[in-house]
Amino acid sequence: MSGLCGWFSPEPGLVPISQMAAPLWRFDNAPLRTGANGAGAVALAAWPDCATLYHEDGLLIALWGRRVDGLGQLWRSQGVHACAALSGAFALAVLDERNNEALLAIDRSGTRALSYQLVGRTLAFASSADALVQHPLASREISPQAIHDYLYFHTVPSPESVYRGQRRLQPGQFVHLCRGRLETGSYWKLQFSERETRPFAELKDDFVGAVRGAVQASLGQQAAGAFLSGGTDSSTITAMLGQVTGSAARTYSIGFQAPGYDELDYARLVARHFGSEHHERYVSAHDVAEAVPKIAAVFDQPFGNASAVPSFYCAEMARDDGVQRLLGGDGGDELFGGNERYARQALFSRYHSIPAPLRRALIEPLLFRFASGSRMALLRKARSYVEQAMVPLPARLETYNLLQCYGAASVLDPAFLASVDPGAPLAALTRTYCLMSGHTQINQMLALDMKYTLADNDLPKVIKACELAGVDVAFPFLDDAVVAFAARLRPRHKLRGTRLRYFFKEALRDTLPRAVIGKKKHGFGLPFGFWLQGDARLRALAFDSLSDLKARHIVRADFIDSLLAQRVSEHPAYHGTMVWVLMMLEQWFAQRKPGGSVSPSPPRTGHESRTCRQ
């Protein structure tokens, strides 16, 4: 939690480092340590068991992560490659005055964050853009492309930033500044072997041992508990937490009094099964209205995942119970094949096993010519299946993307739309997906999700929610040993036919309750659209926010009017998602400048997207 910030520059006294660091510890009051040499300064706000500050002979090193001895020797002996010797969640900053070089790096899963900007000869950096913009040379100009990409993904994916000119490190990546030249590279990349041949019993022992060891390593010196949704991942963490501590695990769950959203029964079942000291809370529409401005304030980039709200209240409940560190089950789906779309895409891929001449000469003409307007449900379903199967991955994953379904021209102000590249998000997805070409479809999808679903969305959601509540968080499934184990598993161990996370469930069949093994994934979803219809305060917050958003000339006023007056009442869950995304965008702007006058830059010649095409 908290983070680090600083700069490396031949220009002295640019800004007091404490001023730059102020946004890092404003929510959790973590201890702040600072250091400076003749070429720069650094601040590290973190609890003692995850903070290392080294300063000797012009060398200044800040490590936000597990404490490491011998950082100076590691840098002097390995240089840029030093970050590869670190493990777990970390962010690293090395300022070497003697050799006139600096290094920034983050961990393999992107659990920690680092934003940076090179202006002239000055490299400014921070784990939060809110801290980075305190530096006088850092950009405060909003990137229209980043706002567009937020509306597409409901987050701003790295390496882009909401601020023009700023960049963010991606998982396993470093930035090296040496004598004025900036180089970006990867010290680690996810590699799949796909040829694991060891027997199941041996794999099971290794897997269980790796997860148990990861839970042990995640505990640190603080009082710990676990999120518990009642799914396989959180249930596994609960089981292992009790085993490694030798006492009842403290678990925390959130429920909703809304049809189809409450899963506390599963959490209670798991708590009884493992004898955990269980705590739960029902989140209401009133709670959501209370939390929205706080959630917008804690995120340094616009963020539209509504489950940040229940994550916050779950962490707050744990904090009030004396817990200082929560363990989350994030990463299990992306490592072991647990998301429903993996099975769905496997079904679509089967279409291409039919010989191409048969598809093109018979099946497709039959369906597209004669099934058009057909009242026969079976034919309509077959046509829909073929239409989707013909779209290549990863574009097929975005079939139901909200911005695409509405149509960018229907949603976005014409002048704003002219200033961005609407194709940039899908182009970036495709580049990432193609980096894993040569591997099986399931592993290509897992690698894509490790970046877009996990590092860009789920991890910031939980980390920032916990920061707001004043609680630290760790993710045992993202331990280096667990990630390496998952990468060695054969594809059929992750997805067997359409059976999700096959090996994971078989390995834990004797540990987890049978009902949990068989349940479908749900998590801490938020019934926002449902509540929007009946809660006056929440409705007023949403409607006022979208009304204020009109003045920014990002979204068309007629789209907002239609969304609020008609669409959201017709389908609250579907259109309510867009209301939430737009509300959180306006709230993010309003939290950063009283009066809400921040707006994207005017249209320019030359699209912003050029900078994201490597």
Short mmCIF file of N, CA, C and O in Angstrom, two decimals, residues 226-236 238 251-254 263-271 274 278 512-524:
data_model
loop_
_atom_site.label_atom_id
_atom_site.label_comp_id
_atom_site.label_asym_id
_atom_site.label_seq_id
_atom_site.Cartn_x
_atom_site.Cartn_y
_atom_site.Cartn_z
N ALA A 226 -8.74 -12.63 5.36
CA ALA A 226 -8.92 -12.95 3.95
C ALA A 226 -10.29 -12.50 3.46
O ALA A 226 -11.29 -12.60 4.17
N PHE A 227 -10.33 -11.98 2.22
CA PHE A 227 -11.59 -11.80 1.53
C PHE A 227 -12.21 -13.19 1.33
O PHE A 227 -11.50 -14.15 1.01
N LEU A 228 -13.52 -13.29 1.44
CA LEU A 228 -14.18 -14.58 1.21
C LEU A 228 -15.48 -14.34 0.45
O LEU A 228 -16.47 -13.87 1.01
N SER A 229 -15.46 -14.68 -0.84
CA SER A 229 -16.67 -14.57 -1.66
C SER A 229 -17.42 -15.89 -1.71
O SER A 229 -18.59 -15.91 -2.10
N GLY A 230 -16.75 -16.98 -1.33
CA GLY A 230 -17.36 -18.30 -1.44
C GLY A 230 -17.00 -19.01 -2.72
O GLY A 230 -17.47 -20.12 -2.98
N GLY A 231 -16.13 -18.40 -3.55
CA GLY A 231 -15.64 -19.04 -4.76
C GLY A 231 -14.42 -19.89 -4.46
O GLY A 231 -13.91 -19.93 -3.34
N THR A 232 -13.89 -20.54 -5.48
CA THR A 232 -12.77 -21.46 -5.28
C THR A 232 -11.50 -20.75 -4.82
O THR A 232 -10.77 -21.27 -3.97
N ASP A 233 -11.23 -19.57 -5.36
CA ASP A 233 -9.98 -18.88 -5.02
C ASP A 233 -9.97 -18.40 -3.57
O ASP A 233 -9.04 -18.69 -2.81
N SER A 234 -11.00 -17.64 -3.18
CA SER A 234 -11.02 -17.12 -1.81
C SER A 234 -11.17 -18.25 -0.80
O SER A 234 -10.63 -18.18 0.31
N SER A 235 -11.87 -19.32 -1.18
CA SER A 235 -12.01 -20.46 -0.28
C SER A 235 -10.67 -21.16 -0.07
O SER A 235 -10.35 -21.61 1.04
N THR A 236 -9.88 -21.26 -1.13
CA THR A 236 -8.56 -21.88 -1.02
C THR A 236 -7.65 -21.05 -0.12
O THR A 236 -6.93 -21.60 0.73
N THR A 238 -8.59 -19.09 2.26
CA THR A 238 -9.09 -19.29 3.62
C THR A 238 -8.57 -20.58 4.22
O THR A 238 -8.12 -20.62 5.38
N THR A 251 -12.20 -14.12 8.23
CA THR A 251 -12.68 -13.95 6.86
C THR A 251 -13.77 -12.88 6.81
O THR A 251 -14.51 -12.68 7.78
N TYR A 252 -13.91 -12.25 5.63
CA TYR A 252 -14.78 -11.08 5.48
C TYR A 252 -15.53 -11.16 4.15
O TYR A 252 -14.92 -11.39 3.10
N SER A 253 -16.84 -10.98 4.23
CA SER A 253 -17.70 -11.12 3.05
C SER A 253 -18.69 -9.98 2.98
O SER A 253 -19.08 -9.41 4.00
N ILE A 254 -19.14 -9.72 1.75
CA ILE A 254 -20.13 -8.68 1.49
C ILE A 254 -21.36 -9.30 0.84
O ILE A 254 -21.23 -10.17 -0.03
N GLU A 263 -24.42 -13.73 -2.46
CA GLU A 263 -23.83 -15.06 -2.40
C GLU A 263 -23.28 -15.37 -1.01
O GLU A 263 -22.35 -16.17 -0.87
N LEU A 264 -23.84 -14.73 -0.01
CA LEU A 264 -23.34 -14.97 1.33
C LEU A 264 -23.52 -16.41 1.78
O LEU A 264 -22.76 -16.89 2.63
N ASP A 265 -24.49 -17.12 1.22
CA ASP A 265 -24.69 -18.51 1.62
C ASP A 265 -23.44 -19.34 1.33
O ASP A 265 -23.06 -20.20 2.13
N TYR A 266 -22.79 -19.10 0.20
CA TYR A 266 -21.55 -19.83 -0.12
C TYR A 266 -20.43 -19.45 0.83
O TYR A 266 -19.66 -20.30 1.28
N ALA A 267 -20.32 -18.16 1.13
CA ALA A 267 -19.27 -17.72 2.05
C ALA A 267 -19.48 -18.33 3.43
O ALA A 267 -18.52 -18.77 4.08
N ARG A 268 -20.73 -18.39 3.87
CA ARG A 268 -21.02 -18.99 5.17
C ARG A 268 -20.70 -20.48 5.18
O ARG A 268 -20.18 -21.01 6.17
N LEU A 269 -21.01 -21.15 4.07
CA LEU A 269 -20.70 -22.57 3.97
C LEU A 269 -19.20 -22.81 4.12
O LEU A 269 -18.76 -23.72 4.83
N VAL A 270 -18.40 -21.99 3.42
CA VAL A 270 -16.94 -22.13 3.49
C VAL A 270 -16.44 -21.82 4.90
O VAL A 270 -15.57 -22.52 5.43
N ALA A 271 -16.99 -20.77 5.49
CA ALA A 271 -16.57 -20.40 6.85
C ALA A 271 -16.84 -21.53 7.83
O ALA A 271 -16.00 -21.84 8.70
N PHE A 274 -14.33 -24.56 7.25
CA PHE A 274 -12.96 -24.39 7.73
C PHE A 274 -12.89 -23.80 9.14
O PHE A 274 -11.79 -23.56 9.65
N HIS A 278 -15.72 -15.66 11.05
CA HIS A 278 -16.31 -15.02 9.88
C HIS A 278 -17.06 -13.74 10.22
O HIS A 278 -17.73 -13.64 11.25
N LEU A 512 -11.73 -28.45 -0.55
CA LEU A 512 -12.84 -27.50 -0.62
C LEU A 512 -14.18 -28.21 -0.53
O LEU A 512 -14.32 -29.36 -0.94
N PRO A 513 -15.21 -27.53 -0.03
CA PRO A 513 -16.55 -28.10 -0.04
C PRO A 513 -17.01 -28.41 -1.46
O PRO A 513 -16.69 -27.69 -2.41
N ARG A 514 -17.76 -29.49 -1.61
CA ARG A 514 -18.21 -29.91 -2.93
C ARG A 514 -19.02 -28.82 -3.63
O ARG A 514 -18.90 -28.62 -4.84
N ALA A 515 -19.85 -28.11 -2.87
CA ALA A 515 -20.68 -27.05 -3.47
C ALA A 515 -19.82 -25.95 -4.07
O ALA A 515 -20.20 -25.34 -5.08
N VAL A 516 -18.68 -25.67 -3.46
CA VAL A 516 -17.79 -24.63 -3.98
C VAL A 516 -17.11 -25.10 -5.26
O VAL A 516 -16.94 -24.33 -6.21
N ILE A 517 -16.71 -26.36 -5.29
CA ILE A 517 -16.08 -26.91 -6.50
C ILE A 517 -17.01 -26.77 -7.70
O ILE A 517 -16.58 -26.49 -8.82
N GLY A 518 -18.30 -26.93 -7.47
CA GLY A 518 -19.25 -26.95 -8.58
C GLY A 518 -19.91 -25.62 -8.89
O GLY A 518 -20.59 -25.50 -9.90
N LYS A 519 -19.69 -24.59 -8.06
CA LYS A 519 -20.41 -23.33 -8.27
C LYS A 519 -19.83 -22.52 -9.41
O LYS A 519 -18.66 -22.66 -9.77
N LYS A 520 -20.66 -21.66 -9.98
CA LYS A 520 -20.21 -20.75 -11.02
C LYS A 520 -19.63 -19.50 -10.38
O LYS A 520 -20.02 -19.09 -9.30
N LYS A 521 -18.71 -18.87 -11.13
CA LYS A 521 -18.05 -17.67 -10.62
C LYS A 521 -19.04 -16.53 -10.51
O LYS A 521 -19.89 -16.33 -11.36
N HIS A 522 -18.93 -15.75 -9.40
CA HIS A 522 -19.77 -14.57 -9.25
C HIS A 522 -18.96 -13.39 -8.72
O HIS A 522 -18.70 -12.44 -9.41
N GLY A 523 -18.49 -13.46 -7.47
CA GLY A 523 -17.67 -12.39 -6.91
C GLY A 523 -18.52 -11.29 -6.28
O GLY A 523 -19.69 -11.48 -5.97
N PHE A 524 -17.90 -10.11 -6.12
CA PHE A 524 -18.55 -9.00 -5.43
C PHE A 524 -19.20 -8.05 -6.44
O PHE A 524 -18.91 -6.86 -6.48
#
